[in-house]
Amino acid sequence: QVQLVESGGGLVKPGGSLRLSCAASGFTFSDYYMSWVRQAPGQGLKWVSYISSSGSNIYYADSVKGRFTISRDNAKNSLYLQMNNLRAEDTALYYCARDMFPKSRSGLPDYWGQGTLVTVSS
Amino acid sequence: EIVLTQSPATLSLSPGERATLSCRASQSVGSYLAWYQHKPGQAPRLLIYDAFARATGIPARLSGSGSGTDFTLTISSLEPEDFAVYYCQQRSNWPFTFGGGTKVEIK
């Protein structure tokens, strides 16, 4: 069955860095676009970044552009989010999610991980 | 950025009642509108995509309608497991966006 397991969250000071990972299993990872979506405390869902199946097409929310970098290693079935220059407003639960349709840019996540918590505080 | 506005923010209903949730887009998203259910401590669950198509395993009591800028999620008869937060989401344009959510709570 499809599984997505995020890791790498934690407490970091403003201006610091973290690298999130998402280990995928149960499907052909290299066939699917993948996303990072976050939920700040008490707030709704917000898309952070999106990457094509090959990694050649990448999209960022304006709020993280220039600070966050999404990447993937299809040989390791893994998705990453490198987060630099973190701010208090980046505090959130970060979800890794898989698109529903293989080999297409659908923007429709059908499987999600349980999330990893990032807290940015001094 | 396409803004999705959901209403009401909270819906207080009893099991067995009908729930009607609304999502309005700031510009047309065609039929590229999805609905998700989210419970505390769980991953979001895809319910409806492309305005009215049910995702795998979603019961028929949940239905979606609408196109362009106005969409509705209807739960015909609320079951105990339906009490949760519901989000609409558009995939028409990047950045893909979610609405602010509607909480369906037990009255």
Short mmCIF file of C-alpha atoms in Angstrom, two decimals:
data_model
loop_
_atom_site.label_atom_id
_atom_site.label_comp_id
_atom_site.label_asym_id
_atom_site.label_seq_id
_atom_site.Cartn_x
_atom_site.Cartn_y
_atom_site.Cartn_z
CA GLN A 1 0.00 0.00 0.00
CA VAL A 2 1.05 3.60 -0.55
CA GLN A 3 3.04 5.03 2.34
CA LEU A 4 4.61 8.45 2.78
CA VAL A 5 6.70 9.03 5.90
CA GLU A 6 8.06 12.49 6.65
CA SER A 7 11.02 13.20 8.91
CA GLY A 8 13.45 15.97 9.75
CA GLY A 9 11.22 18.40 11.60
CA GLY A 10 12.19 20.02 14.86
CA LEU A 11 12.86 23.23 16.75
CA VAL A 12 15.08 25.76 15.00
CA LYS A 13 15.97 29.39 15.66
CA PRO A 14 14.94 32.16 13.25
CA GLY A 15 17.41 32.30 10.40
CA GLY A 16 18.27 28.63 10.80
CA SER A 17 17.92 25.72 8.40
CA LEU A 18 16.24 22.32 8.30
CA ARG A 19 15.99 19.58 5.70
CA LEU A 20 12.77 17.60 5.56
CA SER A 21 12.63 14.17 3.98
CA CYS A 22 9.74 12.03 2.77
CA ALA A 23 10.25 8.32 2.23
CA ALA A 24 7.82 6.85 -0.27
CA SER A 25 6.83 3.22 -0.76
CA GLY A 26 4.08 1.12 -2.30
CA PHE A 27 4.08 2.83 -5.70
CA THR A 28 6.41 3.76 -8.56
CA PHE A 29 7.75 6.98 -7.07
CA SER A 30 9.40 8.17 -10.28
CA ASP A 31 6.01 8.30 -12.04
CA TYR A 32 4.39 10.90 -9.78
CA TYR A 33 4.51 14.62 -9.15
CA MET A 34 4.96 15.31 -5.44
CA SER A 35 4.11 18.19 -3.12
CA TRP A 36 4.92 19.74 0.22
CA VAL A 37 1.87 21.26 1.91
CA ARG A 38 1.91 22.86 5.36
CA GLN A 39 -0.56 23.72 8.09
CA ALA A 40 0.34 26.43 10.57
CA PRO A 41 -1.14 26.10 14.08
CA GLY A 42 -4.86 26.84 14.03
CA GLN A 43 -4.83 27.60 10.32
CA GLY A 44 -5.70 25.88 7.06
CA LEU A 45 -3.68 24.05 4.45
CA LYS A 46 -1.21 25.90 2.24
CA TRP A 47 0.81 24.59 -0.70
CA VAL A 48 4.55 25.13 -0.27
CA SER A 49 6.18 23.49 -3.27
CA TYR A 50 5.54 21.07 -6.13
CA ILE A 51 7.92 19.00 -8.22
CA SER A 52 7.50 17.01 -11.41
CA SER A 53 8.14 13.29 -11.61
CA SER A 54 11.60 13.79 -13.12
CA GLY A 55 12.44 16.81 -10.96
CA SER A 56 12.82 19.09 -13.96
CA ASN A 57 9.77 21.26 -13.21
CA ILE A 58 9.55 22.94 -9.83
CA TYR A 59 7.06 25.37 -8.32
CA TYR A 60 7.16 27.42 -5.11
CA ALA A 61 4.74 29.53 -3.15
CA ASP A 62 5.84 33.17 -3.14
CA SER A 63 6.25 33.06 0.64
CA VAL A 64 9.08 30.51 0.42
CA LYS A 65 10.66 31.33 -2.95
CA GLY A 66 14.40 31.90 -2.59
CA ARG A 67 14.50 30.26 0.84
CA PHE A 68 13.20 26.72 0.28
CA THR A 69 14.40 24.14 -2.25
CA ILE A 70 12.43 21.05 -3.21
CA SER A 71 14.23 18.05 -4.68
CA ARG A 72 13.81 14.34 -5.15
CA ASP A 73 15.92 11.23 -5.55
CA ASN A 74 13.96 8.73 -7.60
CA ALA A 75 16.59 6.03 -6.99
CA LYS A 76 15.96 6.36 -3.25
CA ASN A 77 12.18 6.94 -3.51
CA SER A 78 12.62 10.10 -1.52
CA LEU A 79 11.40 13.70 -1.58
CA TYR A 80 13.18 16.54 0.19
CA LEU A 81 12.59 20.12 1.29
CA GLN A 82 15.63 22.18 2.19
CA MET A 83 14.47 25.14 4.27
CA ASN A 84 16.87 28.03 4.84
CA ASN A 85 16.50 31.39 6.55
CA LEU A 86 13.53 30.11 8.51
CA ARG A 87 11.04 32.55 9.98
CA ALA A 88 8.51 32.27 12.80
CA GLU A 89 5.74 32.18 10.22
CA ASP A 90 7.20 28.96 8.77
CA THR A 91 6.14 27.16 11.94
CA ALA A 92 3.78 24.44 10.75
CA LEU A 93 3.11 20.77 10.25
CA TYR A 94 4.64 19.88 6.88
CA TYR A 95 2.97 17.18 4.80
CA CYS A 96 4.39 15.28 1.87
CA ALA A 97 1.73 14.35 -0.69
CA ARG A 98 1.52 12.36 -3.92
CA ASP A 99 -0.44 13.40 -6.98
CA MET A 100 -3.34 11.19 -7.95
CA PHE A 101 -2.49 10.62 -11.61
CA PRO A 102 0.85 9.21 -12.77
CA LYS A 103 3.01 10.99 -15.32
CA SER A 104 0.92 14.17 -15.32
CA ARG A 105 0.80 17.54 -13.58
CA SER A 106 -2.53 17.15 -11.87
CA GLY A 107 -2.18 19.17 -8.67
CA LEU A 108 -4.45 16.67 -6.98
CA PRO A 109 -2.85 14.97 -3.97
CA ASP A 110 -4.53 11.69 -3.09
CA TYR A 111 -2.06 10.23 -0.57
CA TRP A 112 -0.55 12.24 2.27
CA GLY A 113 1.91 11.48 5.02
CA GLN A 114 1.23 12.15 8.68
CA GLY A 115 3.39 15.25 8.65
CA THR A 116 6.50 16.48 10.43
CA LEU A 117 6.39 19.47 12.77
CA VAL A 118 8.67 22.45 12.22
CA THR A 119 8.87 25.04 14.98
CA VAL A 120 10.81 28.25 14.42
CA SER A 121 11.40 30.06 17.67
CA SER A 122 14.18 31.71 19.60
CA GLU B 1 -3.41 33.79 -6.85
CA ILE B 2 -6.89 32.31 -6.85
CA VAL B 3 -8.59 32.82 -3.50
CA LEU B 4 -11.12 30.24 -2.37
CA THR B 5 -13.70 31.39 0.18
CA GLN B 6 -15.56 28.72 2.11
CA SER B 7 -18.82 29.20 3.98
CA PRO B 8 -19.95 28.82 6.59
CA ALA B 9 -16.86 28.66 8.78
CA THR B 10 -18.67 26.31 11.15
CA LEU B 11 -21.71 24.12 10.61
CA SER B 12 -23.40 22.70 13.70
CA LEU B 13 -25.58 19.73 12.80
CA SER B 14 -26.87 16.46 14.22
CA PRO B 15 -26.19 12.98 12.83
CA GLY B 16 -28.65 12.19 10.08
CA GLU B 17 -28.99 15.81 8.98
CA ARG B 18 -27.95 17.17 5.59
CA ALA B 19 -24.81 19.28 5.31
CA THR B 20 -24.25 21.81 2.55
CA LEU B 21 -20.80 23.38 2.27
CA SER B 22 -19.96 26.19 -0.12
CA CYS B 23 -16.73 27.20 -1.88
CA ARG B 24 -16.42 30.31 -4.02
CA ALA B 25 -13.40 31.09 -6.21
CA SER B 26 -12.11 34.58 -6.95
CA GLN B 27 -11.92 33.64 -10.63
CA SER B 28 -13.04 30.68 -12.68
CA VAL B 29 -11.32 27.37 -11.96
CA GLY B 30 -13.41 25.48 -14.51
CA SER B 31 -14.12 22.11 -12.93
CA TYR B 32 -10.70 21.83 -11.28
CA LEU B 33 -12.06 21.88 -7.76
CA ALA B 34 -11.49 19.20 -5.13
CA TRP B 35 -12.74 18.61 -1.60
CA TYR B 36 -10.74 17.15 1.30
CA GLN B 37 -11.70 15.99 4.77
CA HIS B 38 -9.24 16.62 7.59
CA LYS B 39 -9.42 15.26 11.12
CA PRO B 40 -7.01 16.17 13.94
CA GLY B 41 -3.89 14.01 13.95
CA GLN B 42 -4.71 12.49 10.58
CA ALA B 43 -3.65 13.10 7.01
CA PRO B 44 -6.10 14.97 4.78
CA ARG B 45 -8.35 12.66 2.78
CA LEU B 46 -9.36 13.33 -0.82
CA LEU B 47 -13.14 13.11 -1.18
CA ILE B 48 -14.17 14.72 -4.46
CA TYR B 49 -12.16 15.86 -7.47
CA ASP B 50 -13.02 17.70 -10.67
CA ALA B 51 -16.06 19.16 -8.92
CA PHE B 52 -18.15 15.99 -8.70
CA ALA B 53 -16.04 12.82 -9.12
CA ARG B 54 -15.78 10.73 -5.96
CA ALA B 55 -12.36 9.44 -5.00
CA THR B 56 -11.88 5.74 -4.38
CA GLY B 57 -13.85 4.45 -1.41
CA ILE B 58 -15.87 7.62 -0.83
CA PRO B 59 -19.52 6.84 -0.03
CA ALA B 60 -22.36 8.04 -2.20
CA ARG B 61 -23.79 10.21 0.58
CA LEU B 62 -21.04 12.70 -0.30
CA SER B 63 -21.55 14.59 -3.54
CA GLY B 64 -20.01 17.60 -5.24
CA SER B 65 -21.45 20.07 -7.70
CA GLY B 66 -20.68 23.35 -9.40
CA SER B 67 -18.37 24.84 -11.98
CA GLY B 68 -16.60 28.10 -12.69
CA THR B 69 -16.59 29.99 -9.39
CA ASP B 70 -19.29 28.37 -7.23
CA PHE B 71 -19.09 24.88 -5.81
CA THR B 72 -20.95 22.82 -3.22
CA LEU B 73 -20.15 19.73 -1.19
CA THR B 74 -23.26 17.98 0.09
CA ILE B 75 -23.39 15.24 2.71
CA SER B 76 -26.91 13.85 2.44
CA SER B 77 -27.12 12.30 5.91
CA LEU B 78 -24.32 12.92 8.39
CA GLU B 79 -22.65 9.89 9.92
CA PRO B 80 -20.54 10.16 13.11
CA GLU B 81 -17.33 9.86 11.06
CA ASP B 82 -18.27 12.89 8.93
CA PHE B 83 -17.66 15.42 11.69
CA ALA B 84 -14.41 17.05 10.62
CA VAL B 85 -12.96 20.05 8.78
CA TYR B 86 -13.51 20.22 5.02
CA TYR B 87 -11.31 22.11 2.57
CA CYS B 88 -11.86 22.93 -1.07
CA GLN B 89 -8.80 23.14 -3.34
CA GLN B 90 -8.24 24.41 -6.88
CA ARG B 91 -5.71 23.03 -9.34
CA SER B 92 -6.54 25.34 -12.23
CA ASN B 93 -3.54 27.65 -11.76
CA TRP B 94 -0.32 27.63 -9.77
CA PRO B 95 -0.14 28.38 -6.92
CA PHE B 96 -2.70 25.69 -6.18
CA THR B 97 -4.75 26.96 -3.25
CA PHE B 98 -7.04 25.74 -0.51
CA GLY B 99 -10.02 27.43 1.04
CA GLY B 100 -10.02 28.39 4.69
CA GLY B 101 -12.08 25.37 5.68
CA THR B 102 -15.53 24.57 7.06
CA LYS B 103 -15.76 22.77 10.38
CA VAL B 104 -18.72 20.40 10.63
CA GLU B 105 -19.38 19.89 14.32
CA ILE B 106 -21.90 17.92 16.31
CA LYS B 107 -24.81 20.03 17.50
#
